[in-house]
XYZ file of C-alpha atoms in Angstrom:
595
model
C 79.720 -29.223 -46.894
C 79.419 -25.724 -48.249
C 81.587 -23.156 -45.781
C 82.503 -19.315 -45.023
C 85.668 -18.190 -45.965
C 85.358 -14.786 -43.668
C 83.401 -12.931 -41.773
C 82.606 -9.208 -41.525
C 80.543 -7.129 -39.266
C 79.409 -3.399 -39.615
C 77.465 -1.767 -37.378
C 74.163 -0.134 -38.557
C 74.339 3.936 -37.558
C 71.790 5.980 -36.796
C 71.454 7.395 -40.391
C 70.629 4.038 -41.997
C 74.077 3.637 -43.067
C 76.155 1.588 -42.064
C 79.767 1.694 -40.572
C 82.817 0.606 -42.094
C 83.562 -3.432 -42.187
C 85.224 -4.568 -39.173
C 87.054 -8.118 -40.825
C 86.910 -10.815 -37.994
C 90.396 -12.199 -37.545
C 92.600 -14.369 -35.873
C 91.843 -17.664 -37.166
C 94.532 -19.697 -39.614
C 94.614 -19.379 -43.236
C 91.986 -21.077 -45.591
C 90.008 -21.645 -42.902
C 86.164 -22.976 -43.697
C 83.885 -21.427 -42.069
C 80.460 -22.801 -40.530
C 77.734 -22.632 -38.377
C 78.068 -18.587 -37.169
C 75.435 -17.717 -34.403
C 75.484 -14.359 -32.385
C 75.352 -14.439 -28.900
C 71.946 -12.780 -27.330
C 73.233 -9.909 -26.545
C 75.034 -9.465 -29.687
C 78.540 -8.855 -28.554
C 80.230 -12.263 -29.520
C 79.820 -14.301 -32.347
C 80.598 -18.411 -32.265
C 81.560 -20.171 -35.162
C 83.214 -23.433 -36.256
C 86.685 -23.704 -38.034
C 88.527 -26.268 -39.977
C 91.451 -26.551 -41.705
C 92.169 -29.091 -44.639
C 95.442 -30.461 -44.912
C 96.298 -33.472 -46.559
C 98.475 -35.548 -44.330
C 96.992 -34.448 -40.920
C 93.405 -36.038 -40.162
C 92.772 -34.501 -37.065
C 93.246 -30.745 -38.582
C 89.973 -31.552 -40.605
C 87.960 -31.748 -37.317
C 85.821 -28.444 -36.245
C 86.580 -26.561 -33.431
C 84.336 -23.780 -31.738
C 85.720 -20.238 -32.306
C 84.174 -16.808 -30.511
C 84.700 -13.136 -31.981
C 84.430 -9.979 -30.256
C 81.966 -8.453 -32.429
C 83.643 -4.628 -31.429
C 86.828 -5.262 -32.116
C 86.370 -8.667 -34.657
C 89.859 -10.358 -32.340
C 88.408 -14.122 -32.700
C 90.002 -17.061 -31.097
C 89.780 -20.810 -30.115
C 87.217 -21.299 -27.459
C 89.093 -24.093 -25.850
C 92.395 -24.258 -25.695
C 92.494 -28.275 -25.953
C 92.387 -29.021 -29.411
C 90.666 -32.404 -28.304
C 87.609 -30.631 -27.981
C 86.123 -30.856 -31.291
C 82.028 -30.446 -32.560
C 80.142 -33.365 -33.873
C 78.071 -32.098 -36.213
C 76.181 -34.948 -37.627
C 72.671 -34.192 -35.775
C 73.730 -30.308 -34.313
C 76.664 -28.135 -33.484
C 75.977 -25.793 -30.461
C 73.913 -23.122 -28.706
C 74.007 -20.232 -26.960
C 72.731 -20.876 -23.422
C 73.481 -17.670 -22.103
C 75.455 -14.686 -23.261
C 78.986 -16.577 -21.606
C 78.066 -20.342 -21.808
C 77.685 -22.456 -25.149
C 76.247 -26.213 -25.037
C 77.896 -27.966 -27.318
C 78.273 -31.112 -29.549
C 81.328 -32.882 -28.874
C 83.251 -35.921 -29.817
C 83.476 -38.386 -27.309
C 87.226 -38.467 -25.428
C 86.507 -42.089 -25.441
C 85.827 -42.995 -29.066
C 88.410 -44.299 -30.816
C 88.546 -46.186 -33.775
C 85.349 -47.126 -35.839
C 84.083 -50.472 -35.947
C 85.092 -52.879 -38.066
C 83.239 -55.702 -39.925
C 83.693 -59.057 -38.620
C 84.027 -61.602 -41.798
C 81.566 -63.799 -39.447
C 77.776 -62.958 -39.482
C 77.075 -61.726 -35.593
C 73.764 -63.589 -36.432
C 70.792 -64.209 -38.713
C 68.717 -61.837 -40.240
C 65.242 -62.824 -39.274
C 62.154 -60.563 -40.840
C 58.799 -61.393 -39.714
C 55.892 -60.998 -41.286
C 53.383 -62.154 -38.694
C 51.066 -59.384 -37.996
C 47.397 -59.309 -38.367
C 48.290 -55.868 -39.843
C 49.835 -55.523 -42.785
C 52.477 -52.089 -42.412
C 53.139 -50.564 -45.706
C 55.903 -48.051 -45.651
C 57.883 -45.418 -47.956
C 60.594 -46.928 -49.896
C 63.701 -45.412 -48.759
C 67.219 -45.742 -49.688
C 69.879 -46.050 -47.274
C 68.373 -47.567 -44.067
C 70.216 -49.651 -41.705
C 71.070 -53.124 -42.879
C 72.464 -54.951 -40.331
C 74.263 -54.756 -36.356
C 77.187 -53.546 -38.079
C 75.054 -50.482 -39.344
C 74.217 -49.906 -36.218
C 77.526 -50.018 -34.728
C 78.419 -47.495 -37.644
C 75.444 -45.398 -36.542
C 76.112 -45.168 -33.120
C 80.337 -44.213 -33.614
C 79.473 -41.640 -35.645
C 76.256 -39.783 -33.880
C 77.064 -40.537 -30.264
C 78.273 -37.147 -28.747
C 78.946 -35.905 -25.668
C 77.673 -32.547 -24.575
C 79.621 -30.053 -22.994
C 79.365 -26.416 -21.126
C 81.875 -24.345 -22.550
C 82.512 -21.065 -21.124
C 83.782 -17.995 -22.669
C 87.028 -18.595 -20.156
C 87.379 -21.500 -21.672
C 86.645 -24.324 -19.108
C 84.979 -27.109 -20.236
C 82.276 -29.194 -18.519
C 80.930 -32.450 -19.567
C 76.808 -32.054 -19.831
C 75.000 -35.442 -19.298
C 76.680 -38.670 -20.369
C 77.437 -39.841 -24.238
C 74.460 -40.701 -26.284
C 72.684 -39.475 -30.263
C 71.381 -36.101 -28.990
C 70.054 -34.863 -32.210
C 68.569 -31.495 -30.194
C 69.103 -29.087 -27.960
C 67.002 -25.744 -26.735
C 67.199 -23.319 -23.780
C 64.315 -21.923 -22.667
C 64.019 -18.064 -23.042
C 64.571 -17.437 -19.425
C 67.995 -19.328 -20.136
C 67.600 -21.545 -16.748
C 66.139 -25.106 -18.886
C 67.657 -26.606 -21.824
C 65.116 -29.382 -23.961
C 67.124 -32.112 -24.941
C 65.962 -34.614 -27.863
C 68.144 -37.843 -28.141
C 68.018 -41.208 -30.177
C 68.521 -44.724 -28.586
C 68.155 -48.399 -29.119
C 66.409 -50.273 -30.249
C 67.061 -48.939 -34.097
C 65.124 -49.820 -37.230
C 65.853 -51.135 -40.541
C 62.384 -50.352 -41.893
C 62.548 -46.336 -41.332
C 64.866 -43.406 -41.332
C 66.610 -42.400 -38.258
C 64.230 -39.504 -37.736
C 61.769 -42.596 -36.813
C 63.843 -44.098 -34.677
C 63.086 -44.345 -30.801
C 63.144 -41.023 -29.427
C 63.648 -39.513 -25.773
C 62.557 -35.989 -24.706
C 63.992 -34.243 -21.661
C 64.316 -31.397 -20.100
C 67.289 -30.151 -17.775
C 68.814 -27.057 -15.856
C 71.292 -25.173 -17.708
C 74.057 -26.664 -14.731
C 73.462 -29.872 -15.743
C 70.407 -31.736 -13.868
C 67.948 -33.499 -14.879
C 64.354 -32.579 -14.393
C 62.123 -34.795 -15.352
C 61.020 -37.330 -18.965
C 58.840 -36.048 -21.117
C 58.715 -38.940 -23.483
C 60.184 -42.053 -24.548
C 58.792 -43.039 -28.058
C 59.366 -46.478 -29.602
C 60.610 -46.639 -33.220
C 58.008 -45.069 -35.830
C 57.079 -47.979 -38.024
C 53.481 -48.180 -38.480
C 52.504 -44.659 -39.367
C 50.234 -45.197 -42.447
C 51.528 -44.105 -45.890
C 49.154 -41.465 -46.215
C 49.658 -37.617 -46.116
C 49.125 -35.799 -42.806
C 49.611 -38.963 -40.643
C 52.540 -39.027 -37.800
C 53.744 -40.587 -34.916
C 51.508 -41.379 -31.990
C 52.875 -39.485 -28.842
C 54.062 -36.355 -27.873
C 55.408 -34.434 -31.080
C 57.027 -30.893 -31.811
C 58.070 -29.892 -28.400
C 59.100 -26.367 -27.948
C 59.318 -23.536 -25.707
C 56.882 -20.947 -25.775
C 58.780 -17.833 -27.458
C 56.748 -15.215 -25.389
C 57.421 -17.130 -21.721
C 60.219 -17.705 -19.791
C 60.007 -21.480 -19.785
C 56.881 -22.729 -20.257
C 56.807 -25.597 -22.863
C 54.059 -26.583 -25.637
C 53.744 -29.673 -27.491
C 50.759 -31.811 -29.562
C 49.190 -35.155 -29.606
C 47.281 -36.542 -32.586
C 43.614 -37.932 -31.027
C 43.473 -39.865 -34.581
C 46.543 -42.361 -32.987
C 48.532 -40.901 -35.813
C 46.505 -41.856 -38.608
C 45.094 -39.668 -41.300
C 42.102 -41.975 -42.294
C 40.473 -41.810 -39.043
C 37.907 -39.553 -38.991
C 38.430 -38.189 -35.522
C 37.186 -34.754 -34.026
C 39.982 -33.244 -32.618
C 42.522 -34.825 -34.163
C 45.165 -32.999 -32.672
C 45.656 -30.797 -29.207
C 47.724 -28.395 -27.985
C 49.150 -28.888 -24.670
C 50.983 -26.086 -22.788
C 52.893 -26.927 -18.691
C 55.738 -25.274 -17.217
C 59.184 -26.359 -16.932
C 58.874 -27.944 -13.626
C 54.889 -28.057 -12.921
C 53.598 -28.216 -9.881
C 52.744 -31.574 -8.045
C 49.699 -33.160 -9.698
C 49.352 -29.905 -11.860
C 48.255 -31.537 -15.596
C 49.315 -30.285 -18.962
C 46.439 -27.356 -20.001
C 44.789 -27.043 -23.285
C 45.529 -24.418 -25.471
C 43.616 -25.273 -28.496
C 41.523 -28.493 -30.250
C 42.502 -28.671 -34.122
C 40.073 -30.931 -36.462
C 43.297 -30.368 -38.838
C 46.088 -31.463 -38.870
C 48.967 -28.662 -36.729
C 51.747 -27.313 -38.785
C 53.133 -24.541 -36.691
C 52.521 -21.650 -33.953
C 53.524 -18.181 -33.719
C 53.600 -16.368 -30.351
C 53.205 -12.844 -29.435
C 51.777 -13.107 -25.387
C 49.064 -13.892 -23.609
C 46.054 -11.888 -25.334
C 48.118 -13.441 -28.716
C 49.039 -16.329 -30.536
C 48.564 -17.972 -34.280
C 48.247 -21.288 -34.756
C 47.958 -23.036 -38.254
C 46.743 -26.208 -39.261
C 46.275 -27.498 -42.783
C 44.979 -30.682 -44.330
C 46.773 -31.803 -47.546
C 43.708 -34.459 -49.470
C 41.304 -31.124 -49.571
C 44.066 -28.387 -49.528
C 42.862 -26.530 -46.616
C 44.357 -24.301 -44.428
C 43.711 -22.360 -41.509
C 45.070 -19.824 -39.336
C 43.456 -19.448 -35.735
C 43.530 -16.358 -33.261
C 44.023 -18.114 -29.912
C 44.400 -16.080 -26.343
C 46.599 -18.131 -24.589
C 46.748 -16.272 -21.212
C 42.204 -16.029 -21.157
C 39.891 -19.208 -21.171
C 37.085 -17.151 -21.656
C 38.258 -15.397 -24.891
C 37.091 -18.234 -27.183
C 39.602 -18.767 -30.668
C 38.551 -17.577 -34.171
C 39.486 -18.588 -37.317
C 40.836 -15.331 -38.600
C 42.044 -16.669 -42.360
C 40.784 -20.379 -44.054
C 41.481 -20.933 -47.427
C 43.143 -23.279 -50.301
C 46.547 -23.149 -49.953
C 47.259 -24.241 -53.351
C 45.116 -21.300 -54.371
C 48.380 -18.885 -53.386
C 46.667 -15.410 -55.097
C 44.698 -15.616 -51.618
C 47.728 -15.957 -49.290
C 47.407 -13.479 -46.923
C 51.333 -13.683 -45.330
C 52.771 -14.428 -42.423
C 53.133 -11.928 -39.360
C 56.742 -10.170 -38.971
C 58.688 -11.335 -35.653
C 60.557 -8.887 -33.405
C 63.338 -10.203 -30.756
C 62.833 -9.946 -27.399
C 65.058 -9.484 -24.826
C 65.774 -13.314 -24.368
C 66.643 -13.326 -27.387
C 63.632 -15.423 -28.570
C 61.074 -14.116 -31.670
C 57.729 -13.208 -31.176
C 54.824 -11.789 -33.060
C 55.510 -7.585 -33.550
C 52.283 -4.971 -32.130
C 52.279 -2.167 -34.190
C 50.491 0.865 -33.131
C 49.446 4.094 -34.951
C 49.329 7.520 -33.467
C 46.222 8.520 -31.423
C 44.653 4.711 -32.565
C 44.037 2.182 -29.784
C 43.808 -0.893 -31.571
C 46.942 -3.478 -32.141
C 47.557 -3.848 -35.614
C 50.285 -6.514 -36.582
C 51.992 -6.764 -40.161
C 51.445 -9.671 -42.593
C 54.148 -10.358 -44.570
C 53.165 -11.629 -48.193
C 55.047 -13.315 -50.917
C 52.341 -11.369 -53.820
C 51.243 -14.221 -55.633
C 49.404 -12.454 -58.978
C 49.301 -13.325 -62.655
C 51.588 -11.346 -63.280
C 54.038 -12.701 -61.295
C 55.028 -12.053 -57.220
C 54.590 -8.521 -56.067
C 55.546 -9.240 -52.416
C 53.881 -6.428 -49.938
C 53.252 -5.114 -46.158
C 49.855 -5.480 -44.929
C 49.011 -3.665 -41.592
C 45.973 -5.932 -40.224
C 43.410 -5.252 -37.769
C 43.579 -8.438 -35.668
C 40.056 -7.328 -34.269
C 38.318 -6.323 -37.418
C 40.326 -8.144 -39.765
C 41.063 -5.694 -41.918
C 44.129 -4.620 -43.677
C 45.862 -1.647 -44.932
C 48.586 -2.065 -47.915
C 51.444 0.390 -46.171
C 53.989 -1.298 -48.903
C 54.638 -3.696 -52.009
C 57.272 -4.164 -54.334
C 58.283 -2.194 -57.449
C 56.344 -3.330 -60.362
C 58.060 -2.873 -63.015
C 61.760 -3.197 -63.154
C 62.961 -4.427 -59.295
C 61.375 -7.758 -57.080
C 62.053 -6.279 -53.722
C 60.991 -8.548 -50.047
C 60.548 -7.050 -46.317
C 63.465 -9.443 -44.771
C 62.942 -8.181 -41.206
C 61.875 -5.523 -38.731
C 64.708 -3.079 -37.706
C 64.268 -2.286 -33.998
C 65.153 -2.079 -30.399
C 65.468 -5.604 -29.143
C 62.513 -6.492 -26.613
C 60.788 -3.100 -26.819
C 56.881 -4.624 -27.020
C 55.171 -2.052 -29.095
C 55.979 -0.578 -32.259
C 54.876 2.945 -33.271
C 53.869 3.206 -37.252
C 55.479 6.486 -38.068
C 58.765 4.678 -36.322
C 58.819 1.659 -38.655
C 62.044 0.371 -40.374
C 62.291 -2.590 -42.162
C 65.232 -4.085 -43.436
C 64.445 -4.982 -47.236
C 66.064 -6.757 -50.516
C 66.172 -5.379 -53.521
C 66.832 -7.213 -57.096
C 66.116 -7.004 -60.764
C 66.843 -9.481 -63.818
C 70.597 -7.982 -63.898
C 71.443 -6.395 -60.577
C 72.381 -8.519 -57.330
C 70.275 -8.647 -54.609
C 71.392 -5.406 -52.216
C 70.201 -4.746 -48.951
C 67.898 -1.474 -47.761
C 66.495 0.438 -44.831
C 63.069 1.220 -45.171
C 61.887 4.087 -42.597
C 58.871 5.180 -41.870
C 56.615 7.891 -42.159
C 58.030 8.922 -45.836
C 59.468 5.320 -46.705
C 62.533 6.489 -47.253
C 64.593 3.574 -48.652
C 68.460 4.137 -47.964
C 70.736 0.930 -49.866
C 73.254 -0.318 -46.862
C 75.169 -2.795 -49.334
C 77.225 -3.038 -52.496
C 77.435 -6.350 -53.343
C 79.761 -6.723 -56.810
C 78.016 -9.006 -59.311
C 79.211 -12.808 -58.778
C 79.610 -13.827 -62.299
C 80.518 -10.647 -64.541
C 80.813 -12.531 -67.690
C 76.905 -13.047 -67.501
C 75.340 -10.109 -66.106
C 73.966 -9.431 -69.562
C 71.987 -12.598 -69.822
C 68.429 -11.933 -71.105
C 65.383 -13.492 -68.678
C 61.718 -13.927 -69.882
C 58.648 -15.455 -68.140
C 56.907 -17.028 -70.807
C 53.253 -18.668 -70.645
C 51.855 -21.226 -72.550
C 49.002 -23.887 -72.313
C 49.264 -27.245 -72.054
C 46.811 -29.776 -74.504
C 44.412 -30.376 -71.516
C 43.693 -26.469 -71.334
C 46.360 -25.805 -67.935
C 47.609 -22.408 -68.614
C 51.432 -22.654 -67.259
C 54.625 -20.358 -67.216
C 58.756 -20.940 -67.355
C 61.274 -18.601 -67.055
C 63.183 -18.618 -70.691
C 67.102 -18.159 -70.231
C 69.368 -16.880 -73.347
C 73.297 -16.363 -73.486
C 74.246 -12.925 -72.433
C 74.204 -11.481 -76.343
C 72.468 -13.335 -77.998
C 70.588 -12.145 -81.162
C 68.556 -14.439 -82.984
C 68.896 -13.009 -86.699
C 72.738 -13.060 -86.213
C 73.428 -16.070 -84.312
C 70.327 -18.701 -85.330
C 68.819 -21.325 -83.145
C 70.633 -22.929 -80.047
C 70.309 -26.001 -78.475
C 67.843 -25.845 -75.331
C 67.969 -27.244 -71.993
C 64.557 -28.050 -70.484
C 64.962 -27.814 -66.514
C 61.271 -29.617 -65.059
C 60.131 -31.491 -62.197
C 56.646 -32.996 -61.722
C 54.456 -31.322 -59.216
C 50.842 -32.706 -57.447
C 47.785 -30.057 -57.714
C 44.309 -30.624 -56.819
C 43.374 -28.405 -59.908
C 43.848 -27.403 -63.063
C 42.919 -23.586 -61.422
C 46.166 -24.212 -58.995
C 48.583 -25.886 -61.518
C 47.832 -22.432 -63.031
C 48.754 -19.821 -60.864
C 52.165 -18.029 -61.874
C 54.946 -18.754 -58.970
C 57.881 -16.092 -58.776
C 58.830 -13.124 -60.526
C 60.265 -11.817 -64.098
C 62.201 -9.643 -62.118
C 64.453 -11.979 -59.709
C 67.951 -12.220 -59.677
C 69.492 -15.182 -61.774
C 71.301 -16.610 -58.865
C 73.838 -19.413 -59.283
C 74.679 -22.758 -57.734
C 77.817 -25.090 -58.663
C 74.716 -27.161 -59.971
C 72.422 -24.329 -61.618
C 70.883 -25.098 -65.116
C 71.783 -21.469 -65.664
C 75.812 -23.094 -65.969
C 75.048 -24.021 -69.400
C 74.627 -20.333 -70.618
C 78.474 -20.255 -70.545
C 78.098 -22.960 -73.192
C 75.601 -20.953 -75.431
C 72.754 -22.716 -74.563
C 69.307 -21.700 -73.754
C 68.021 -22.760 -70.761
C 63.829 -23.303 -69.876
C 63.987 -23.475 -66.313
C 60.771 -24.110 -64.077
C 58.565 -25.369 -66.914
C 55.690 -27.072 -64.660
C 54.712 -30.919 -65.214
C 51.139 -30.692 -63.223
C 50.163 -34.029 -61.864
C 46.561 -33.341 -61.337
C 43.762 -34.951 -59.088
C 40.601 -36.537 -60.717
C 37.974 -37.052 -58.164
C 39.103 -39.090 -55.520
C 42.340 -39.613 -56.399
C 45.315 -37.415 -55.418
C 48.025 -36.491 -57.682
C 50.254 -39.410 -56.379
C 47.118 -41.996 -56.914
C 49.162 -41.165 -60.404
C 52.283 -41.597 -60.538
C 54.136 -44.985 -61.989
C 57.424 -45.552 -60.638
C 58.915 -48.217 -62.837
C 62.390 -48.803 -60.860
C 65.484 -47.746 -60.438
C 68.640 -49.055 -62.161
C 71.366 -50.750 -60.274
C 74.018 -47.911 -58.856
C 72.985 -45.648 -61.509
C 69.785 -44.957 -59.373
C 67.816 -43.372 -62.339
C 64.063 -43.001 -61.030
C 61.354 -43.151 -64.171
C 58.073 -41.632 -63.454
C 55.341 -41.950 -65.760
C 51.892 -40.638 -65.823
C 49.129 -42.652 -67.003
């Protein structure tokens, strides 16, 4: 898996600057790096560490790490090196600002199974219902017991307390855990496992699934939910499992949970009003006290955002009409009825509005930033916006009246040269309101040839101070020459790529070059959508070990990003199109045509 080689920390001073790189040290040499998480109050930082070597297995195995983010020392968190992460469904957590919960190996497990050259049994599938279940094709399901016995020896953990003194205590018994949350508060943690009986017709994120929630010292409060394997929801977009589904704590509380059930029994070709609720109950409710409602959806939910009780957002969308919608909800007064403050097409991006910026609280959670302006007794919050235009993204800062609903643009990206993005408000942790003419938001800039660097943004003069000095990552092709190009396809669809060319290049002098076409087909609704420009002339060329952009080392040009619309007619939706032939032997080569 992709790793860290080091780790640096500077502190941010009260000029904008910031302070000179304090190197975190102390673990071995060509150590890989993963899975770095500050502590809430920021003064420690855990990470995992392993160490390659060829003739020692066990020195490949991860191991928890803490650094003292003042003076970057960084050591082992236990001292056993028994104690080792299992990473396969999660790594660890900050319960508090001394205790992690973490994913272990098992002490017990030992060797992994091996396959008997005798059949444990038959393989019986039955195909006896009165209804017929189509499913996704998926590779790589479980096969057989031996699968399963694979399965479990490799995603059975064993959770454990560690402390920053380095004792160790065993949290719960073995079994899949695939999540773990404290609450805010930090005295619950919501624990998601896996169990028996699996399924060789679905992934493992189908599989039967058990909800819990327990004190941070290890005791269990009480079930949620114990869902049976997910085999039957209906290939359709927008359908899910029956049951309790995306369980969470509420960000603004200090451990109050929220969680929704479809009304439609999962399936998106019931025509159901509501077809999904809201339900909101404490950690440990009351005798007899029920689950309340915090809001009806006649979409299907996608995701909340919390600020406190006068605020929440909560989105819903519904993919066979493209519709989206973002609802104002009081959480904390029945009376105070929701409103639909933005619905829309989202495939229609030019009318994205954003999303609201977050600010930290002092548990450490995210929630929803008030922003006030001098002598002004409304709460305005900022919207966030990627800039969708013709001309290409122009991301911006909207300040929006969440009573009014309307907006003032206090920022948006260069133009002409740079493609610059508000990454995140810079501010006291858990202070609730934020003064205008205080502002600062952290910000990237970029442009075709210079690497993304990092600014402070301050308010009232938006004064933009650079904090970073990033070298360029691949010298030999900082010249390269980047052009959004536009074109129309023969059914009228105006569409646009991003045309690459070798870092010198000049056509008179060095003639045509060979051409790499980079494409993937996409589903619209409409021609109007399969239109719209996505991204910016002015981005970085950024590199991965398996960019297209590789091959401008080898003097070719590269189209990246040319769109193949698969477009909706009538009824039908984009995949109503598709033609998938089959896939050869190992070579796995998937052929999609379009009729």
């Amino acid at each position: 898996m992709p790793f860290f080689t080091g780790i640096g920390i500077h502190r941010l001073l009260p000029d904008d600057s910031l302070g000179p790189e304090k190197e975190v040290h102390g673990y071995p040499d060509g150590a890989k790096i993963n899975f770095v998480s500050w502590s809430p109050d920021g003064k420690r930082i855990a990470f995992s560490v392993r160490v390659d070597e060829e003739d020692n297995v066990s020195s490949c195995k991860l191991r928890v790490w803490i650094a003292d983010a003042e003076t970057g020392e960084a050591k082992p968190l236990f001292e056993s090196p028994d104690i080792c992460l299992n990473a396969v469904f999660g790594s660890f957590v900050w319960v508090n600002n001394s205790t992690l919960l973490i994913f272990t190996i098992p002490s017990s497990r030992r060797d992994p199974p091996k396959k008997t050259m005798v059949p444990l049994g038959p393989k019986i599938q039955s195909n006896e219902q009165k209804n017929i279940i189509i499913s996704r094709m998926t590779d790589n399901l479980l096969k057989d017991e031996y699968d399963e016995s694979l399965f479990d020896y490799y995603t059975t953990a064993q959770l454990v307390l560690g402390s920053l003194d380095g004792t160790a205590k065993d949290f719960g018994t073995p079994a899949v855990y695939t999540a773990v949350e404290p609450s805010p508060d930090q005295k619950y943690v919501l624990i998601t496992s896996m169990h028996r009986p699996y399924s060789y017709k679905v992934p493992c994120a189908r599989f039967s699934q058990k909800v819990q929630v327990w004190t941070t010292d290890g005791k269990l409060v009480r079930e949620l939910c114990d869902l049976p394997p997910a085999e039957d929801i209906p290939v359709c977009y927008n359908s899910v499992r029956e049951g309790m589904r995306s369980i969470s704590w509420r960000a603004d509380k200090p451990s109050t949970l929220y969680w929704v059930e479809a009304q439609d029994r999962g399936d998106a070709n019931v025509e159901v009003s509501p077809r999904d609720i809201i339900y909101t109950q404490p950690a440990e409710p009351a005798e007899g006290e029920k689950p309340e409602i915090l809001h009806k959806l006649d979409l299907r939910f996608r995701s909340v955002s919390w600020c406190d009780d006068s605020l929440a957002l909560v989105n819903e969308t519904w993919y066979k009409t493209s519709q989206t919608r973002t609802w104002l909800v009081c959480p904390g007064s029945k009376d105070v009825a929701p409103r639909v403050l933005f619905d829309r097409v989202f495939e229609n991006v030019y009318s994205d509005p954003g999303s609201p910026m977050m600010t930290r609280t002092s548990t450490g959670t995210n929630v929803i930033a008030k922003i006030k302006k001098e002598n002004d007794e409304q709460i305005y919050i900022l919207l966030n916006g990627r800039g969708f235009t013709p001309e290409g993204n122009i991301p911006f800062l909207d300040l929006f009246d969440i009573n009014t609903g309307s907006k003032e643009r206090i920022w948006e990206s260069n133009r002409e040269k740079y493609f610059e993005t508000a990454v995140a408000l810079v501010f006291g942790q858990g202070e609730e309101d934020i003064n205008l003419n205080q502002l600062k938001i952290l910000t990237s800039k970029e442009s075709k040839t210079e690497i993304t660097q990092y600014h402070i943004l301050s308010w009232p003069l938006k004064k933009s101070s650079q904090i970073t000095n990033f070298p360029h990552p691949y010298p030999t092709l900082a010249s390269l020459q980047k052009e959004m190009i536009k074109y129309q396809r023969k059914d009228g669809v105006p569409l646009t790529a991003t045309l690459y060319l070798p870092p010198g290049y000049d056509q008179s002098k060095d003639g045509p070059l060979p051409c790499l076409f980079w494409a993937y087909p996409e589903d619209y609704k409409s021609k109007d959508a399969a239109g719209q420009v996505r991204g910016s002339p002015n981005e970085f060329s950024g590199m991965t070990p398996t960019s297209s952009l590789i091959f401008l080392a080898r003097r070719f040009a590269v189209l990246a990003g040319p769109s193949i619309p698969i477009i909706g007619e009538g009824d039908k939706l984009p995949n109503d199109r598709y033609l998938i032939l089959s896939y050869l032997n190992r070579v796995r080569l998937s052929f999609i045509w379009m009729k």
